[in-house]
Tab-separated table of C-alpha atoms in Angstrom:
chain	number	residue	atom	x	y	z
A	12	GLN	CA	132.667	155.577	123.794
A	13	GLN	CA	128.876	154.987	123.698
A	14	GLN	CA	128.725	155.814	119.776
A	15	GLN	CA	131.560	153.329	119.184
A	16	GLN	CA	129.891	150.592	120.993
A	17	HIS	CA	126.442	151.305	119.341
A	18	HIS	CA	128.582	151.109	116.137
A	19	THR	CA	129.877	147.915	116.805
A	20	THR	CA	126.500	146.469	118.128
A	21	THR	CA	125.004	147.410	114.943
A	22	SER	CA	127.805	145.939	112.744
A	23	LYS	CA	127.390	142.516	114.573
A	24	ILE	CA	123.539	142.611	113.958
A	25	THR	CA	124.208	143.348	110.253
A	26	THR	CA	126.709	140.475	109.921
A	27	THR	CA	124.232	138.197	111.619
A	28	THR	CA	121.498	138.966	109.749
A	29	THR	CA	123.527	138.855	106.367
A	30	THR	CA	124.779	135.379	107.568
A	31	MET	CA	121.226	134.107	108.428
A	32	THR	CA	120.105	135.312	105.004
A	33	LEU	CA	122.856	133.307	103.393
A	34	ARG	CA	122.304	130.132	105.236
A	35	CYS	CA	118.358	130.612	104.469
A	36	ARG	CA	119.297	130.725	100.831
A	37	ILE	CA	121.808	127.788	100.764
A	38	LEU	CA	118.933	125.730	102.943
A	39	GLU	CA	116.442	126.574	100.369
A	40	ASN	CA	118.884	125.425	97.332
A	41	ILE	CA	119.678	122.261	99.261
A	42	THR	CA	115.885	121.428	99.742
A	43	ARG	CA	115.519	121.996	95.994
A	44	LEU	CA	118.226	119.547	95.171
A	45	LEU	CA	116.959	116.789	97.485
A	46	LEU	CA	113.642	117.210	95.934
A	47	VAL	CA	114.919	116.782	92.568
A	48	LEU	CA	117.118	113.582	93.723
A	49	LEU	CA	114.281	112.356	95.334
A	50	LEU	CA	112.257	112.248	92.068
A	51	LEU	CA	114.850	110.937	90.017
A	52	SER	CA	115.671	107.861	92.645
A	53	THR	CA	111.988	107.061	92.590
A	54	THR	CA	111.958	107.299	88.988
A	55	ALA	CA	114.636	105.073	88.770
A	56	SER	CA	112.931	102.378	90.993
A	57	ALA	CA	109.438	102.850	89.657
A	58	PHE	CA	110.259	100.295	86.754
A	59	SER	CA	109.368	97.660	89.012
A	60	ILE	CA	105.787	99.138	89.665
A	61	SER	CA	103.235	96.864	88.057
A	62	LEU	CA	101.421	98.657	85.326
A	63	GLN	CA	98.720	96.123	84.803
A	64	SER	CA	95.160	97.829	84.444
A	65	THR	CA	93.405	98.075	87.927
A	66	PRO	CA	89.981	99.048	88.857
A	67	ILE	CA	89.524	102.571	88.979
A	68	ILE	CA	88.456	102.665	92.563
A	69	GLY	CA	91.202	100.357	93.688
A	70	ARG	CA	93.235	101.959	96.177
A	71	SER	CA	95.250	101.177	98.974
A	72	SER	CA	94.891	103.409	102.147
A	73	SER	CA	97.510	102.086	104.280
A	74	SER	CA	100.379	103.829	103.233
A	75	SER	CA	101.579	107.028	104.838
A	76	PHE	CA	103.970	109.509	103.471
A	77	PRO	CA	105.323	112.629	104.825
A	78	SER	CA	103.720	116.045	104.173
A	79	SER	CA	105.194	119.340	104.127
A	80	SER	CA	104.338	122.584	102.688
A	81	LEU	CA	107.735	123.737	102.388
A	82	PHE	CA	108.736	125.618	99.205
A	83	ALA	CA	105.524	124.448	97.751
A	84	GLU	CA	104.876	127.661	95.879
A	85	LYS	CA	108.298	127.965	94.586
A	86	ILE	CA	108.352	124.430	92.499
A	87	ASN	CA	106.407	124.575	89.056
A	88	PHE	CA	105.882	120.828	88.742
A	89	SER	CA	102.489	120.087	89.089
A	90	PHE	CA	99.529	117.269	87.959
A	91	VAL	CA	97.303	119.194	90.611
A	92	ASP	CA	95.724	122.634	90.096
A	93	ASN	CA	95.489	125.199	92.630
A	94	ASP	CA	93.201	128.216	93.676
A	95	ASP	CA	95.802	130.768	93.600
A	96	GLU	CA	94.433	133.848	91.802
A	97	ILE	CA	95.918	134.870	88.394
A	98	PRO	CA	96.830	138.451	88.135
A	99	LYS	CA	93.517	140.722	87.983
A	100	GLN	CA	93.046	142.056	84.613
A	101	GLN	CA	90.050	144.490	85.554
A	102	LYS	CA	88.613	145.814	88.902
A	103	ILE	CA	84.779	146.218	88.881
A	104	ASP	CA	83.838	148.915	90.944
A	105	CYS	CA	80.866	147.933	93.229
A	106	THR	CA	80.916	150.693	95.431
A	107	ASN	CA	78.824	152.703	93.218
A	108	ASP	CA	75.741	154.572	95.311
A	109	SER	CA	73.438	153.374	92.513
A	110	ILE	CA	74.069	149.714	93.412
A	111	LYS	CA	71.718	149.262	96.410
A	112	ASP	CA	70.447	145.932	96.430
A	113	ARG	CA	71.411	142.379	95.256
A	114	ARG	CA	69.818	142.320	91.974
A	115	GLU	CA	71.560	145.566	90.995
A	116	PHE	CA	74.685	143.925	92.156
A	117	ILE	CA	74.468	140.910	90.070
A	118	VAL	CA	73.792	143.277	87.065
A	119	ALA	CA	76.614	145.520	87.659
A	120	VAL	CA	79.123	142.403	88.103
A	121	THR	CA	77.614	140.741	85.041
A	122	LEU	CA	78.188	143.630	82.766
A	123	GLY	CA	81.199	145.126	84.024
A	124	GLY	CA	79.981	147.893	86.475
A	125	GLY	CA	80.215	151.679	85.824
A	126	GLY	CA	78.042	153.432	83.433
A	127	ILE	CA	76.868	150.044	81.574
A	128	ALA	CA	75.456	148.753	85.115
A	129	SER	CA	73.712	152.189	85.430
A	130	ALA	CA	72.149	152.321	82.244
A	131	LEU	CA	70.731	148.902	82.458
A	132	ILE	CA	69.369	149.580	86.305
A	133	GLN	CA	67.632	152.793	84.577
A	134	ASN	CA	66.258	150.440	81.652
A	135	PRO	CA	64.889	147.413	83.497
A	136	THR	CA	63.665	145.949	79.965
A	137	ALA	CA	67.392	145.645	78.933
A	138	ALA	CA	68.159	144.182	82.369
A	139	ASN	CA	65.309	141.702	82.234
A	140	ALA	CA	66.712	140.675	78.785
A	141	ALA	CA	69.999	140.072	80.085
A	142	GLU	CA	68.723	138.197	83.031
A	143	LYS	CA	66.617	136.151	80.472
A	144	ASN	CA	69.616	135.442	78.209
A	145	PHE	CA	71.755	134.353	81.026
A	146	ALA	CA	68.984	131.829	82.507
A	147	SER	CA	68.205	130.668	79.002
A	148	SER	CA	71.771	129.730	78.461
A	149	SER	CA	71.388	126.837	81.064
A	150	PRO	CA	74.460	128.225	83.175
A	151	ILE	CA	77.424	126.336	84.545
A	152	CYS	CA	78.915	127.186	87.773
A	153	VAL	CA	82.802	127.171	88.295
A	154	ILE	CA	84.128	126.704	91.695
A	155	GLY	CA	87.533	128.124	91.769
A	156	ALA	CA	87.370	130.571	88.617
A	157	ASN	CA	90.355	132.473	89.822
A	158	GLY	CA	92.698	129.395	89.538
A	159	LYS	CA	94.360	128.828	86.222
A	160	THR	CA	92.453	126.082	85.202
A	161	GLY	CA	89.055	127.354	86.615
A	162	SER	CA	89.473	130.593	84.588
A	163	GLU	CA	90.101	128.561	81.594
A	164	CYS	CA	86.701	126.815	82.387
A	165	VAL	CA	85.090	130.190	82.365
A	166	GLY	CA	86.505	130.956	79.003
A	167	ALA	CA	85.337	127.789	77.415
A	168	CYS	CA	81.853	128.351	78.675
A	169	LEU	CA	81.844	131.920	77.025
A	170	ALA	CA	83.165	130.576	74.098
A	171	ARG	CA	80.302	128.144	73.602
A	172	GLY	CA	77.761	130.717	74.320
A	173	ILE	CA	77.016	129.152	77.953
A	174	GLY	CA	76.212	131.363	81.167
A	175	VAL	CA	78.896	131.096	83.689
A	176	ILE	CA	78.782	131.766	87.262
A	177	ALA	CA	82.478	132.424	88.127
A	178	THR	CA	83.074	131.866	92.050
A	179	SER	CA	85.726	132.459	94.201
A	180	ARG	CA	86.312	132.937	98.006
A	181	GLY	CA	86.403	136.832	97.291
A	182	GLY	CA	83.513	136.831	94.903
A	183	GLU	CA	85.075	138.633	92.285
A	184	TYR	CA	86.373	136.901	89.065
A	185	THR	CA	89.707	138.500	88.265
A	186	GLY	CA	90.735	136.195	85.184
A	187	VAL	CA	91.690	136.971	81.616
A	188	TYR	CA	88.245	136.366	80.348
A	189	ASN	CA	86.923	139.410	82.317
A	190	ASP	CA	86.918	141.623	79.240
A	191	ASN	CA	85.232	139.261	77.232
A	192	ASN	CA	82.296	140.776	74.845
A	193	LYS	CA	79.905	138.249	76.180
A	194	LYS	CA	79.310	139.877	79.509
A	195	ASP	CA	75.850	139.080	79.655
A	196	LEU	CA	76.701	135.542	80.109
A	197	LEU	CA	79.176	135.873	83.062
A	198	ARG	CA	78.501	136.407	86.815
A	199	SER	CA	80.969	136.839	89.559
A	200	GLU	CA	79.458	135.073	93.182
A	201	VAL	CA	80.978	134.105	96.264
A	202	CYS	CA	81.586	130.494	97.185
A	203	ASP	CA	83.626	129.052	99.753
A	204	VAL	CA	83.707	125.195	99.662
A	205	THR	CA	84.537	125.107	103.469
A	206	VAL	CA	81.380	127.061	104.083
A	207	PRO	CA	78.455	124.789	102.941
A	208	LYS	CA	75.907	127.714	103.064
A	209	THR	CA	77.634	129.482	100.430
A	210	ILE	CA	77.543	126.472	97.846
A	211	GLN	CA	73.859	126.484	98.910
A	212	SER	CA	73.445	129.878	97.885
A	213	ILE	CA	74.918	129.433	94.614
A	214	ILE	CA	72.467	126.620	93.822
A	215	ASP	CA	69.538	128.492	95.009
A	216	THR	CA	70.080	131.764	93.135
A	217	ASN	CA	71.127	130.379	89.574
A	218	LYS	CA	70.058	126.752	89.419
A	219	PRO	CA	72.877	125.461	87.676
A	220	ARG	CA	72.942	122.779	84.998
A	221	ALA	CA	76.460	121.633	86.070
A	222	ILE	CA	78.825	122.436	88.530
A	223	ILE	CA	82.544	122.316	87.701
A	224	PHE	CA	85.045	121.931	90.859
A	225	ALA	CA	88.418	123.299	89.922
A	226	ALA	CA	89.376	124.445	93.627
A	227	SER	CA	92.348	123.155	95.122
A	228	ALA	CA	94.420	124.020	98.173
A	229	SER	CA	96.646	127.244	97.689
A	230	LYS	CA	98.721	129.716	99.759
A	231	ALA	CA	95.512	131.932	99.507
A	232	GLY	CA	93.656	129.823	101.738
A	233	GLY	CA	92.609	126.301	102.624
A	234	THR	CA	94.456	123.070	103.039
A	235	PRO	CA	94.160	120.045	100.981
A	236	LEU	CA	92.096	118.381	103.908
A	237	ALA	CA	89.824	121.523	103.861
A	238	VAL	CA	89.552	122.004	100.110
A	239	ASP	CA	90.242	118.957	98.146
A	240	ASN	CA	88.684	116.250	100.466
A	241	VAL	CA	85.917	117.868	102.942
A	242	GLY	CA	85.192	120.823	100.391
A	243	LEU	CA	84.927	118.601	97.356
A	244	VAL	CA	82.396	116.554	99.672
A	245	ASN	CA	80.535	119.411	100.592
A	246	VAL	CA	79.900	120.438	97.095
A	247	ALA	CA	78.762	116.653	96.230
A	248	GLU	CA	76.218	116.639	98.877
A	249	ALA	CA	74.772	120.122	98.179
A	250	CYS	CA	74.404	118.675	94.179
A	251	ILE	CA	72.748	115.376	95.363
A	252	ARG	CA	70.591	117.254	97.744
A	253	ASN	CA	69.509	119.770	95.088
A	254	GLN	CA	69.555	117.680	92.231
A	255	VAL	CA	72.267	119.575	90.207
A	256	PRO	CA	72.444	117.303	87.113
A	257	HIS	CA	76.206	116.960	86.726
A	258	LEU	CA	79.000	117.637	89.033
A	259	VAL	CA	82.574	117.617	87.032
A	260	ILE	CA	85.891	117.210	89.366
A	261	VAL	CA	89.111	118.210	88.117
A	262	SER	CA	91.489	115.908	90.274
A	263	SER	CA	95.217	114.790	89.432
A	264	GLY	CA	96.813	111.903	87.250
A	265	ALA	CA	98.650	109.203	89.521
A	266	VAL	CA	96.102	110.126	92.679
A	267	SER	CA	95.214	106.357	93.020
A	268	LYS	CA	98.721	105.251	92.689
A	269	PRO	CA	100.556	105.949	96.069
A	270	ASP	CA	103.739	103.961	94.935
A	271	SER	CA	104.358	106.032	91.871
A	272	PRO	CA	106.935	108.572	91.744
A	273	VAL	CA	104.529	111.601	90.650
A	274	PHE	CA	102.383	110.569	93.978
A	275	LYS	CA	105.117	110.455	96.373
A	276	PHE	CA	106.565	113.972	94.979
A	277	LEU	CA	103.567	115.805	94.748
A	278	ASN	CA	102.301	114.585	98.175
A	279	ILE	CA	105.186	116.161	99.977
A	280	PHE	CA	103.242	119.441	99.910
A	281	GLY	CA	100.598	119.079	102.332
A	282	GLY	CA	99.520	115.413	101.605
A	283	ILE	CA	97.524	116.845	98.657
A	284	MET	CA	97.425	113.466	96.796
A	285	GLU	CA	96.021	111.508	99.641
A	286	GLU	CA	93.443	114.115	100.357
A	287	LYS	CA	92.313	114.249	96.802
A	288	ILE	CA	91.855	110.499	96.474
A	289	LYS	CA	89.925	110.551	99.573
A	290	GLY	CA	87.448	113.069	98.243
A	291	GLU	CA	87.166	111.511	95.001
A	292	ASP	CA	86.437	107.944	96.956
A	293	THR	CA	83.865	109.481	98.910
A	294	VAL	CA	82.258	111.139	96.015
A	295	ARG	CA	81.777	107.800	94.209
A	296	ARG	CA	80.354	106.351	97.237
A	297	LEU	CA	77.838	109.245	97.501
A	298	TYR	CA	76.583	108.962	94.064
A	299	SER	CA	76.905	105.175	93.866
A	300	LYS	CA	72.927	104.933	94.367
A	301	GLU	CA	71.954	108.189	92.676
A	302	GLU	CA	69.745	108.633	89.841
A	303	LEU	CA	68.872	111.839	89.541
A	304	SER	CA	72.380	113.419	89.147
A	305	THR	CA	75.678	112.274	88.074
A	306	TYR	CA	79.333	112.924	88.242
A	307	THR	CA	82.459	112.898	86.362
A	308	VAL	CA	86.191	112.730	87.684
A	309	ILE	CA	88.945	114.184	85.294
A	310	ARG	CA	92.152	113.294	86.258
A	311	PRO	CA	94.735	115.578	84.219
A	312	GLY	CA	98.415	114.924	83.609
A	313	GLY	CA	101.034	118.057	84.076
A	314	LEU	CA	99.292	121.102	83.366
A	315	THR	CA	100.605	123.672	80.899
A	316	LEU	CA	99.675	127.238	79.661
A	317	GLU	CA	99.604	125.873	76.131
A	318	THR	CA	96.426	126.828	73.929
A	319	ASP	CA	93.860	124.041	73.253
A	320	ARG	CA	95.159	121.505	70.647
A	321	GLY	CA	92.074	120.271	70.061
A	322	VAL	CA	90.257	117.131	70.708
A	323	GLY	CA	92.174	115.117	68.055
A	324	GLU	CA	95.378	115.243	69.697
A	325	LEU	CA	94.261	114.125	73.152
A	326	GLU	CA	93.951	110.591	74.661
A	327	LEU	CA	91.924	109.540	77.480
A	328	ASN	CA	92.780	106.461	79.781
A	329	GLN	CA	91.294	104.466	82.754
A	330	GLY	CA	92.871	102.780	85.380
A	331	ASP	CA	95.497	105.345	86.285
A	332	THR	CA	98.505	103.478	84.579
A	333	LYS	CA	99.814	106.223	82.217
A	334	SER	CA	99.687	110.013	81.903
A	335	GLY	CA	101.690	113.059	80.344
A	336	ARG	CA	101.053	116.739	79.503
A	337	ILE	CA	98.113	118.607	78.805
A	338	SER	CA	97.170	122.095	78.714
A	339	ARG	CA	94.478	123.762	81.246
A	340	ALA	CA	92.798	125.105	77.915
A	341	SER	CA	92.193	121.586	76.795
A	342	VAL	CA	91.250	120.418	80.342
A	343	ALA	CA	88.670	122.951	80.298
A	344	SER	CA	87.089	122.076	77.167
A	345	LEU	CA	86.772	118.340	78.496
A	346	CYS	CA	85.066	120.020	81.706
A	347	ILE	CA	82.725	121.423	79.707
A	348	GLU	CA	81.861	119.002	76.946
A	349	SER	CA	81.792	116.212	79.378
A	350	THR	CA	78.479	117.938	80.434
A	351	MET	CA	76.998	117.701	77.120
A	352	TYR	CA	77.307	113.743	77.111
A	353	PRO	CA	76.194	112.805	80.562
A	354	LYS	CA	75.217	109.291	79.295
A	355	LEU	CA	78.906	108.733	78.299
A	356	THR	CA	80.601	110.641	81.045
A	357	GLY	CA	78.474	110.208	84.150
A	358	GLY	CA	79.503	107.845	86.592
A	359	THR	CA	83.123	107.866	85.267
A	360	THR	CA	86.834	108.471	86.078
A	361	PHE	CA	89.443	109.019	83.382
A	362	GLU	CA	93.020	110.437	82.971
A	363	CYS	CA	93.527	112.964	79.858
A	364	TYR	CA	96.835	114.189	78.346
A	365	ASP	CA	98.214	114.976	74.981
A	366	ALA	CA	98.494	111.512	72.965
A	367	ASP	CA	102.130	112.476	72.046
A	368	THR	CA	103.097	112.857	75.637
A	369	SER	CA	102.026	109.620	77.142
A	370	LYS	CA	104.122	107.772	79.397
A	371	PRO	CA	103.874	105.063	82.122
A	372	LEU	CA	103.444	106.696	85.767
A	373	GLY	CA	106.807	105.159	86.345
A	374	THR	CA	108.549	107.578	84.008
A	375	VAL	CA	106.088	110.158	83.076
A	376	GLY	CA	107.458	112.695	85.923
A	377	LEU	CA	110.608	112.755	84.504
A	378	SER	CA	109.511	112.912	81.001
A	379	ASN	CA	107.210	116.163	81.757
A	380	ILE	CA	110.277	117.722	83.308
A	381	LEU	CA	112.200	117.687	80.105
A	382	LYS	CA	109.227	118.051	78.118
A	383	GLN	CA	109.777	114.849	76.024
A	384	LYS	CA	107.215	113.319	73.315
A	385	THR	CA	106.465	109.706	73.048
A	386	SER	CA	108.695	107.747	70.617
A	387	LYS	CA	106.723	105.258	68.367
A	388	ASP	CA	109.011	102.280	69.677
A	389	ALA	CA	108.234	103.051	73.468
A	390	VAL	CA	104.655	103.323	73.605
A	391	PHE	CA	103.078	101.654	76.682
A	392	VAL	CA	99.205	100.506	75.746
A	393	SER	CA	97.078	99.970	78.775
A	394	GLY	CA	94.385	98.744	76.716
A	395	LYS	CA	91.827	101.331	78.090
A	396	GLU	CA	92.804	104.291	75.692
A	397	ARG	CA	90.273	106.285	74.168
A	398	ARG	CA	90.953	108.720	70.874
A	399	GLY	CA	88.563	110.379	68.945
A	400	GLU	CA	87.947	113.473	66.350
A	401	THR	CA	85.075	114.906	68.283
A	402	PHE	CA	84.094	114.796	71.869
A	403	GLN	CA	81.281	112.418	71.423
A	404	LYS	CA	83.834	109.668	70.146
A	405	ILE	CA	86.432	110.132	72.696
A	406	PHE	CA	83.859	109.934	75.628
A	407	THR	CA	82.448	106.824	73.817
A	408	GLY	CA	83.168	103.465	75.751
A	409	LEU	CA	84.277	105.062	78.963
A	410	GLU	CA	83.632	102.270	81.511
A	411	LYS	CA	81.821	103.339	84.765
A	412	ASP	CA	83.239	103.323	88.068
A	413	LEU	CA	82.764	100.395	90.222
A	414	ALA	CA	79.470	100.725	92.582
């Protein structure tokens, strides 16, 4: 009788668990459907949104939208990047007994660890040459290097022969460029934007000529408030305090338009758009009287994993009135190249996307989902577009942000 009662109880538990699992799946599907309906409904009403050019700084801070991280990691519709780590391609063993001090650790990480590191440690001349080569390349620091866009920034630096400090919370770069044959130009170090002393350490150790802020909130750690707002401000203050020549920020298209469908949709996930624009505004204010260093805010459209199509296929805009799709590799190229032309890009904020995908903010969300191209008879012109066959040309004429 006891066995029968136990069997009956077990069956009830199993049935209940199965029912709950089914309900959770149904709830998840309903939530996804509601999000899609929200996007479609806001898109339909967006045609009434004024698309006239507005000052780059202009923004209404009175709007308040509900925020939730529910199923955020399940939906791949994004104008914003995050710092989720990409799959690890190569592990660097830093537990070797020969790695005894910080200098040796840096050499081991830079050159892939193992036998190569040991050889350099035993050959101070080679180690010094590697250090000199790295320093002479005027290194750039990438914060959030294990994110998808951050990793592309690492690759863009290496492709141009520029030394790069790939930073992350864990301190190990795990991206696809880890096995690059230019390892003497790559270092991995710890930097957590929520811990200011780690930012200072990176600057003190490497003296970077530029810092690229490619970090964002993620499930791996860090809320939109902590990373996209306060964390960004921490980095900007450190750059100004230490006179780092250039800070480049990867933000998001539509971030200054709280009434746009894209803003409303993305802001569901933890209020990330609200925190991004707050961080942007604070950076502009901090730099408004700065003369020894500058900044650039880059607002990409919907991010893709396609290859870099080249600068001639891109369009820049100002005023946050239109957007489109753009590969992370193209965003990375813009980040690196903007540091080459500080007189043109310094103190500016601009949107970027592939020219043949451009749409007004009211319809770009649906266009990106459907992967539509821009038809010649439906081109929206803001008057602030920039095109060019070289980065110097596409950056020429960018308007400076309002003080």
